[in-house]
Amino acid sequence: MSETILSKKNYTIGLILKIATILSCSLGLIFQVVEWQSVFIGPNSTLLYFTTQSNIWIAAICLVFLIIDLKTKGKRQISNRLYIIKFMFTVAIMLTFIVFAVLLTPQQEMSYILSVTNICLHNLTPIFAIADFIMCDYGYLSTKKHILFGTILPLIYCIVTLILSFNGVTYGDNRIVPYFFLDYKKLGWLSISDYGIGVLYWVIIITFMVLAMGAGLLAVKNIRGKGSMSNLQG
């Protein structure tokens, strides 16, 4: 059990960021269902997208931490396992932010880029959640090996998505996968063609991206933690 006492400033900002994360996720998901004329369960379920899942994960864990902070008034006593879960969910939402910005935005129409769904789910929720982790979660006792935890959810998602695809699950416009870099029929597995590199290459690239994001997030968290401890001692 890790004990952390948040300063009044960090406590207040943390509450705002957690609430903002939850509200952004909720608003984005509502508009997603309305705009896509889709539902969470059934064909073309929005739940099958990593964006949706990562938003729900981070909103849920922020709600848990929000309740803890409200009950303890910022005098946290939190299991390191719970911090690990929040780290995993934060890396997942960070991946959503970066992958969409770098790989998927060029393929989108301007109407979607400017939509409430995109602004909330791909931008505001990740920004609020990452800021909250850095601002408040320096009590997390992490090691270098902990960056591996960040790869668990993306890899599980990849495996499950491919299994669903093999069993006939389709997405909008009858696509066999939700994201182009998982399209094994078009890209192949280890091919390099006019369509681009194979799916396994993409999995390796994204895995290294996740490791880098996790390492960066923990590094900033550790620097933040040292600064906060110095302020308390001073």
Short mmCIF file of the C-alpha atoms (twelve columns), coordinates in Angstrom:
data_MODEL
# 
_entry.id   MODEL 
# 
loop_
_atom_site.group_PDB 
_atom_site.id 
_atom_site.type_symbol 
_atom_site.label_atom_id 
_atom_site.label_alt_id 
_atom_site.label_comp_id 
_atom_site.label_asym_id 
_atom_site.label_seq_id 
_atom_site.Cartn_x 
_atom_site.Cartn_y 
_atom_site.Cartn_z 
_atom_site.pdbx_PDB_model_num 
ATOM 1   C CA . MET A 1   0.000   0.000   0.000   1 
ATOM 2   C CA . SER A 2   1.495   3.300   -1.139  1 
ATOM 3   C CA . GLU A 3   0.743   6.439   0.885   1 
ATOM 4   C CA . THR A 4   0.736   9.809   -0.856  1 
ATOM 5   C CA . ILE A 5   -0.435  13.156  0.448   1 
ATOM 6   C CA . LEU A 6   -1.529  15.435  -2.373  1 
ATOM 7   C CA . SER A 7   -1.092  19.151  -1.879  1 
ATOM 8   C CA . LYS A 8   -4.293  21.192  -1.911  1 
ATOM 9   C CA . LYS A 9   -3.408  22.453  -5.390  1 
ATOM 10  C CA . ASN A 10  -2.693  18.980  -6.791  1 
ATOM 11  C CA . TYR A 11  -5.785  17.592  -5.087  1 
ATOM 12  C CA . THR A 12  -8.027  20.258  -6.616  1 
ATOM 13  C CA . ILE A 13  -6.497  20.060  -10.091 1 
ATOM 14  C CA . GLY A 14  -6.651  16.266  -9.921  1 
ATOM 15  C CA . LEU A 15  -10.369 16.326  -9.124  1 
ATOM 16  C CA . ILE A 16  -10.992 18.666  -12.054 1 
ATOM 17  C CA . LEU A 17  -8.959  16.506  -14.453 1 
ATOM 18  C CA . LYS A 18  -10.665 13.271  -13.377 1 
ATOM 19  C CA . ILE A 19  -14.127 14.776  -13.721 1 
ATOM 20  C CA . ALA A 20  -13.148 16.272  -17.090 1 
ATOM 21  C CA . THR A 21  -11.892 12.861  -18.267 1 
ATOM 22  C CA . ILE A 22  -15.145 11.162  -17.269 1 
ATOM 23  C CA . LEU A 23  -17.334 13.871  -18.827 1 
ATOM 24  C CA . SER A 24  -15.312 13.975  -22.057 1 
ATOM 25  C CA . CYS A 25  -15.529 10.204  -22.400 1 
ATOM 26  C CA . SER A 26  -19.271 10.163  -21.692 1 
ATOM 27  C CA . LEU A 27  -20.031 12.994  -24.117 1 
ATOM 28  C CA . GLY A 28  -17.860 11.461  -26.823 1 
ATOM 29  C CA . LEU A 29  -19.488 8.043   -26.502 1 
ATOM 30  C CA . ILE A 30  -22.998 9.522   -26.637 1 
ATOM 31  C CA . PHE A 31  -22.212 11.476  -29.805 1 
ATOM 32  C CA . GLN A 32  -20.463 8.426   -31.271 1 
ATOM 33  C CA . VAL A 33  -23.609 6.326   -30.964 1 
ATOM 34  C CA . VAL A 34  -25.761 9.135   -32.394 1 
ATOM 35  C CA . GLU A 35  -23.428 10.016  -35.283 1 
ATOM 36  C CA . TRP A 36  -22.690 6.415   -36.244 1 
ATOM 37  C CA . GLN A 37  -26.319 5.373   -35.692 1 
ATOM 38  C CA . SER A 38  -24.807 2.373   -33.978 1 
ATOM 39  C CA . VAL A 39  -25.044 0.664   -30.622 1 
ATOM 40  C CA . PHE A 40  -22.596 -0.778  -28.122 1 
ATOM 41  C CA . ILE A 41  -23.746 -4.367  -28.735 1 
ATOM 42  C CA . GLY A 42  -24.316 -6.084  -32.089 1 
ATOM 43  C CA . PRO A 43  -23.049 -5.651  -35.680 1 
ATOM 44  C CA . ASN A 44  -20.648 -2.747  -36.104 1 
ATOM 45  C CA . SER A 45  -20.616 -2.333  -32.329 1 
ATOM 46  C CA . THR A 46  -18.687 0.723   -31.236 1 
ATOM 47  C CA . LEU A 47  -17.336 -1.402  -28.376 1 
ATOM 48  C CA . LEU A 48  -15.178 -3.288  -30.868 1 
ATOM 49  C CA . TYR A 49  -12.972 -0.227  -31.406 1 
ATOM 50  C CA . PHE A 50  -9.876  0.360   -29.279 1 
ATOM 51  C CA . THR A 51  -10.807 4.028   -29.044 1 
ATOM 52  C CA . THR A 52  -14.090 3.186   -27.337 1 
ATOM 53  C CA . GLN A 53  -12.571 0.595   -25.032 1 
ATOM 54  C CA . SER A 54  -9.629  2.757   -23.961 1 
ATOM 55  C CA . ASN A 55  -11.980 5.662   -23.201 1 
ATOM 56  C CA . ILE A 56  -14.202 3.454   -21.052 1 
ATOM 57  C CA . TRP A 57  -11.193 1.972   -19.225 1 
ATOM 58  C CA . ILE A 58  -9.684  5.335   -18.377 1 
ATOM 59  C CA . ALA A 59  -13.020 6.867   -17.365 1 
ATOM 60  C CA . ALA A 60  -13.703 3.911   -15.068 1 
ATOM 61  C CA . ILE A 61  -10.323 4.067   -13.318 1 
ATOM 62  C CA . CYS A 62  -10.564 7.860   -13.008 1 
ATOM 63  C CA . LEU A 63  -13.924 7.378   -11.298 1 
ATOM 64  C CA . VAL A 64  -12.314 4.937   -8.849  1 
ATOM 65  C CA . PHE A 65  -9.478  7.365   -8.058  1 
ATOM 66  C CA . LEU A 66  -11.943 10.258  -7.845  1 
ATOM 67  C CA . ILE A 67  -13.922 8.420   -5.172  1 
ATOM 68  C CA . ILE A 68  -10.722 7.547   -3.291  1 
ATOM 69  C CA . ASP A 69  -9.492  11.149  -3.338  1 
ATOM 70  C CA . LEU A 70  -12.861 12.536  -2.248  1 
ATOM 71  C CA . LYS A 71  -13.040 10.078  0.644   1 
ATOM 72  C CA . THR A 72  -9.457  10.657  1.801   1 
ATOM 73  C CA . LYS A 73  -9.242  14.374  0.948   1 
ATOM 74  C CA . GLY A 74  -6.060  13.654  -0.997  1 
ATOM 75  C CA . LYS A 75  -4.390  11.572  1.721   1 
ATOM 76  C CA . ARG A 76  -4.066  8.515   -0.463  1 
ATOM 77  C CA . GLN A 77  -3.375  4.961   0.606   1 
ATOM 78  C CA . ILE A 78  -3.525  3.075   -2.665  1 
ATOM 79  C CA . SER A 79  -2.347  -0.398  -3.618  1 
ATOM 80  C CA . ASN A 80  0.457   -0.371  -6.164  1 
ATOM 81  C CA . ARG A 81  -1.580  -2.873  -8.182  1 
ATOM 82  C CA . LEU A 82  -4.273  -0.245  -8.619  1 
ATOM 83  C CA . TYR A 83  -1.635  2.234   -9.781  1 
ATOM 84  C CA . ILE A 84  -0.427  -0.371  -12.298 1 
ATOM 85  C CA . ILE A 85  -3.957  -0.732  -13.657 1 
ATOM 86  C CA . LYS A 86  -4.233  3.041   -14.016 1 
ATOM 87  C CA . PHE A 87  -0.851  3.132   -15.752 1 
ATOM 88  C CA . MET A 88  -2.026  0.470   -18.220 1 
ATOM 89  C CA . PHE A 89  -5.228  2.381   -18.950 1 
ATOM 90  C CA . THR A 90  -3.336  5.678   -19.298 1 
ATOM 91  C CA . VAL A 91  -0.923  4.151   -21.811 1 
ATOM 92  C CA . ALA A 92  -3.916  2.755   -23.717 1 
ATOM 93  C CA . ILE A 93  -5.609  6.154   -23.998 1 
ATOM 94  C CA . MET A 94  -2.256  7.721   -24.893 1 
ATOM 95  C CA . LEU A 95  -1.957  5.174   -27.715 1 
ATOM 96  C CA . THR A 96  -5.429  6.159   -28.900 1 
ATOM 97  C CA . PHE A 97  -4.336  9.801   -29.029 1 
ATOM 98  C CA . ILE A 98  -1.055  9.200   -30.879 1 
ATOM 99  C CA . VAL A 99  -2.207  6.522   -33.335 1 
ATOM 100 C CA . PHE A 100 -5.199  8.565   -34.407 1 
ATOM 101 C CA . ALA A 101 -3.163  11.756  -34.722 1 
ATOM 102 C CA . VAL A 102 -0.300  10.167  -36.663 1 
ATOM 103 C CA . LEU A 103 -1.827  7.260   -38.615 1 
ATOM 104 C CA . LEU A 104 -5.573  7.760   -38.886 1 
ATOM 105 C CA . THR A 105 -6.203  11.507  -39.136 1 
ATOM 106 C CA . PRO A 106 -4.951  11.729  -42.769 1 
ATOM 107 C CA . GLN A 107 -7.649  9.211   -43.748 1 
ATOM 108 C CA . GLN A 108 -10.506 11.102  -42.097 1 
ATOM 109 C CA . GLU A 109 -12.907 13.633  -43.543 1 
ATOM 110 C CA . MET A 110 -12.819 17.120  -42.061 1 
ATOM 111 C CA . SER A 111 -16.387 16.707  -40.802 1 
ATOM 112 C CA . TYR A 112 -15.258 13.851  -38.546 1 
ATOM 113 C CA . ILE A 113 -12.075 15.601  -37.429 1 
ATOM 114 C CA . LEU A 114 -14.197 18.529  -36.223 1 
ATOM 115 C CA . SER A 115 -16.885 16.321  -34.681 1 
ATOM 116 C CA . VAL A 116 -17.594 16.153  -30.952 1 
ATOM 117 C CA . THR A 117 -16.878 12.418  -31.063 1 
ATOM 118 C CA . ASN A 118 -13.352 12.891  -32.377 1 
ATOM 119 C CA . ILE A 119 -12.518 15.926  -30.262 1 
ATOM 120 C CA . CYS A 120 -13.608 14.182  -27.058 1 
ATOM 121 C CA . LEU A 121 -12.545 10.559  -27.576 1 
ATOM 122 C CA . HIS A 122 -9.282  11.117  -29.454 1 
ATOM 123 C CA . ASN A 123 -8.115  14.392  -27.938 1 
ATOM 124 C CA . LEU A 124 -9.670  15.750  -24.754 1 
ATOM 125 C CA . THR A 125 -10.035 12.472  -22.857 1 
ATOM 126 C CA . PRO A 126 -6.389  11.455  -23.482 1 
ATOM 127 C CA . ILE A 127 -5.043  14.917  -22.622 1 
ATOM 128 C CA . PHE A 128 -7.022  15.149  -19.375 1 
ATOM 129 C CA . ALA A 129 -6.114  11.585  -18.364 1 
ATOM 130 C CA . ILE A 130 -2.397  11.941  -19.077 1 
ATOM 131 C CA . ALA A 131 -2.281  15.245  -17.208 1 
ATOM 132 C CA . ASP A 132 -4.038  13.647  -14.237 1 
ATOM 133 C CA . PHE A 133 -1.582  10.731  -14.137 1 
ATOM 134 C CA . ILE A 134 1.414   13.060  -14.182 1 
ATOM 135 C CA . MET A 135 -0.118  15.518  -11.722 1 
ATOM 136 C CA . CYS A 136 -1.392  13.094  -9.090  1 
ATOM 137 C CA . ASP A 137 -0.022  9.565   -9.487  1 
ATOM 138 C CA . TYR A 138 3.609   10.059  -8.473  1 
ATOM 139 C CA . GLY A 139 2.917   7.761   -5.512  1 
ATOM 140 C CA . TYR A 140 3.028   4.856   -7.971  1 
ATOM 141 C CA . LEU A 141 6.160   2.821   -7.115  1 
ATOM 142 C CA . SER A 142 7.242   1.844   -10.605 1 
ATOM 143 C CA . THR A 143 10.297  0.046   -11.983 1 
ATOM 144 C CA . LYS A 144 11.711  -0.124  -15.502 1 
ATOM 145 C CA . LYS A 145 10.003  -3.489  -16.007 1 
ATOM 146 C CA . HIS A 146 6.640   -1.829  -15.498 1 
ATOM 147 C CA . ILE A 147 6.752   -0.362  -18.997 1 
ATOM 148 C CA . LEU A 148 5.872   -3.884  -20.181 1 
ATOM 149 C CA . PHE A 149 2.468   -3.591  -18.510 1 
ATOM 150 C CA . GLY A 150 1.554   -0.953  -21.075 1 
ATOM 151 C CA . THR A 151 1.747   -3.497  -23.903 1 
ATOM 152 C CA . ILE A 152 -0.769  -5.924  -22.387 1 
ATOM 153 C CA . LEU A 153 -4.040  -4.261  -23.403 1 
ATOM 154 C CA . PRO A 154 -3.012  -3.342  -26.989 1 
ATOM 155 C CA . LEU A 155 -1.705  -6.868  -27.634 1 
ATOM 156 C CA . ILE A 156 -4.820  -8.501  -26.170 1 
ATOM 157 C CA . TYR A 157 -6.963  -6.188  -28.294 1 
ATOM 158 C CA . CYS A 158 -4.982  -7.098  -31.402 1 
ATOM 159 C CA . ILE A 159 -5.316  -10.839 -30.765 1 
ATOM 160 C CA . VAL A 160 -9.040  -10.698 -29.950 1 
ATOM 161 C CA . THR A 161 -9.770  -8.447  -32.944 1 
ATOM 162 C CA . LEU A 162 -8.035  -10.851 -35.320 1 
ATOM 163 C CA . ILE A 163 -9.866  -13.830 -33.799 1 
ATOM 164 C CA . LEU A 164 -13.186 -12.011 -34.290 1 
ATOM 165 C CA . SER A 165 -12.204 -11.207 -37.871 1 
ATOM 166 C CA . PHE A 166 -11.342 -14.845 -38.590 1 
ATOM 167 C CA . ASN A 167 -14.830 -15.716 -37.344 1 
ATOM 168 C CA . GLY A 168 -16.598 -13.331 -39.691 1 
ATOM 169 C CA . VAL A 169 -17.082 -10.189 -37.599 1 
ATOM 170 C CA . THR A 170 -17.056 -7.086  -39.808 1 
ATOM 171 C CA . TYR A 171 -17.051 -3.335  -39.278 1 
ATOM 172 C CA . GLY A 172 -18.345 -0.296  -41.142 1 
ATOM 173 C CA . ASP A 173 -18.487 -0.765  -44.940 1 
ATOM 174 C CA . ASN A 174 -17.946 -4.510  -44.337 1 
ATOM 175 C CA . ARG A 175 -14.312 -4.034  -43.396 1 
ATOM 176 C CA . ILE A 176 -12.755 -7.145  -41.845 1 
ATOM 177 C CA . VAL A 177 -10.867 -5.136  -39.184 1 
ATOM 178 C CA . PRO A 178 -11.415 -1.744  -37.526 1 
ATOM 179 C CA . TYR A 179 -7.983  -0.308  -38.416 1 
ATOM 180 C CA . PHE A 180 -6.089  -0.437  -41.695 1 
ATOM 181 C CA . PHE A 181 -2.851  -1.708  -40.137 1 
ATOM 182 C CA . LEU A 182 -4.624  -4.922  -39.068 1 
ATOM 183 C CA . ASP A 183 -5.982  -5.682  -42.551 1 
ATOM 184 C CA . TYR A 184 -4.171  -8.987  -43.165 1 
ATOM 185 C CA . LYS A 185 -5.992  -9.638  -46.445 1 
ATOM 186 C CA . LYS A 186 -4.788  -6.391  -47.985 1 
ATOM 187 C CA . LEU A 187 -1.386  -6.015  -46.318 1 
ATOM 188 C CA . GLY A 188 -0.477  -9.646  -45.662 1 
ATOM 189 C CA . TRP A 189 1.405   -10.685 -42.560 1 
ATOM 190 C CA . LEU A 190 5.072   -10.228 -43.458 1 
ATOM 191 C CA . SER A 191 4.660   -8.680  -46.896 1 
ATOM 192 C CA . ILE A 192 5.990   -5.384  -48.180 1 
ATOM 193 C CA . SER A 193 3.931   -4.244  -51.152 1 
ATOM 194 C CA . ASP A 194 2.352   -1.215  -52.793 1 
ATOM 195 C CA . TYR A 195 -0.257  -1.337  -50.037 1 
ATOM 196 C CA . GLY A 196 2.410   -0.991  -47.365 1 
ATOM 197 C CA . ILE A 197 4.029   -3.245  -44.798 1 
ATOM 198 C CA . GLY A 198 2.455   -6.396  -43.375 1 
ATOM 199 C CA . VAL A 199 0.367   -6.628  -40.219 1 
ATOM 200 C CA . LEU A 200 3.111   -8.212  -38.108 1 
ATOM 201 C CA . TYR A 201 5.436   -5.323  -38.942 1 
ATOM 202 C CA . TRP A 202 2.751   -2.906  -37.778 1 
ATOM 203 C CA . VAL A 203 2.263   -4.860  -34.558 1 
ATOM 204 C CA . ILE A 204 6.005   -4.672  -33.864 1 
ATOM 205 C CA . ILE A 205 6.138   -0.935  -34.638 1 
ATOM 206 C CA . ILE A 206 3.139   -0.129  -32.451 1 
ATOM 207 C CA . THR A 207 4.496   -2.327  -29.642 1 
ATOM 208 C CA . PHE A 208 7.725   -0.322  -29.630 1 
ATOM 209 C CA . MET A 209 5.661   2.877   -29.689 1 
ATOM 210 C CA . VAL A 210 3.782   1.663   -26.621 1 
ATOM 211 C CA . LEU A 211 7.024   0.808   -24.828 1 
ATOM 212 C CA . ALA A 212 8.382   4.271   -25.604 1 
ATOM 213 C CA . MET A 213 5.178   5.931   -24.401 1 
ATOM 214 C CA . GLY A 214 5.203   3.920   -21.190 1 
ATOM 215 C CA . ALA A 215 8.856   4.721   -20.541 1 
ATOM 216 C CA . GLY A 216 8.254   8.413   -21.179 1 
ATOM 217 C CA . LEU A 217 5.176   8.506   -18.976 1 
ATOM 218 C CA . LEU A 218 6.972   6.842   -16.072 1 
ATOM 219 C CA . ALA A 219 10.016  9.086   -16.508 1 
ATOM 220 C CA . VAL A 220 7.890   12.231  -16.308 1 
ATOM 221 C CA . LYS A 221 5.986   10.748  -13.359 1 
ATOM 222 C CA . ASN A 222 9.248   10.055  -11.524 1 
ATOM 223 C CA . ILE A 223 10.558  13.574  -12.140 1 
ATOM 224 C CA . ARG A 224 7.236   14.940  -10.986 1 
ATOM 225 C CA . GLY A 225 7.400   12.751  -7.874  1 
ATOM 226 C CA . LYS A 226 10.859  13.982  -6.906  1 
ATOM 227 C CA . GLY A 227 9.732   17.569  -7.293  1 
ATOM 228 C CA . SER A 228 6.640   17.015  -5.177  1 
ATOM 229 C CA . MET A 229 8.614   15.288  -2.427  1 
ATOM 230 C CA . SER A 230 11.133  18.151  -2.403  1 
ATOM 231 C CA . ASN A 231 8.301   20.665  -2.027  1 
ATOM 232 C CA . LEU A 232 6.823   18.708  0.878   1 
ATOM 233 C CA . GLN A 233 10.194  18.486  2.611   1 
ATOM 234 C CA . GLY A 234 10.835  22.156  2.002   1 
# 
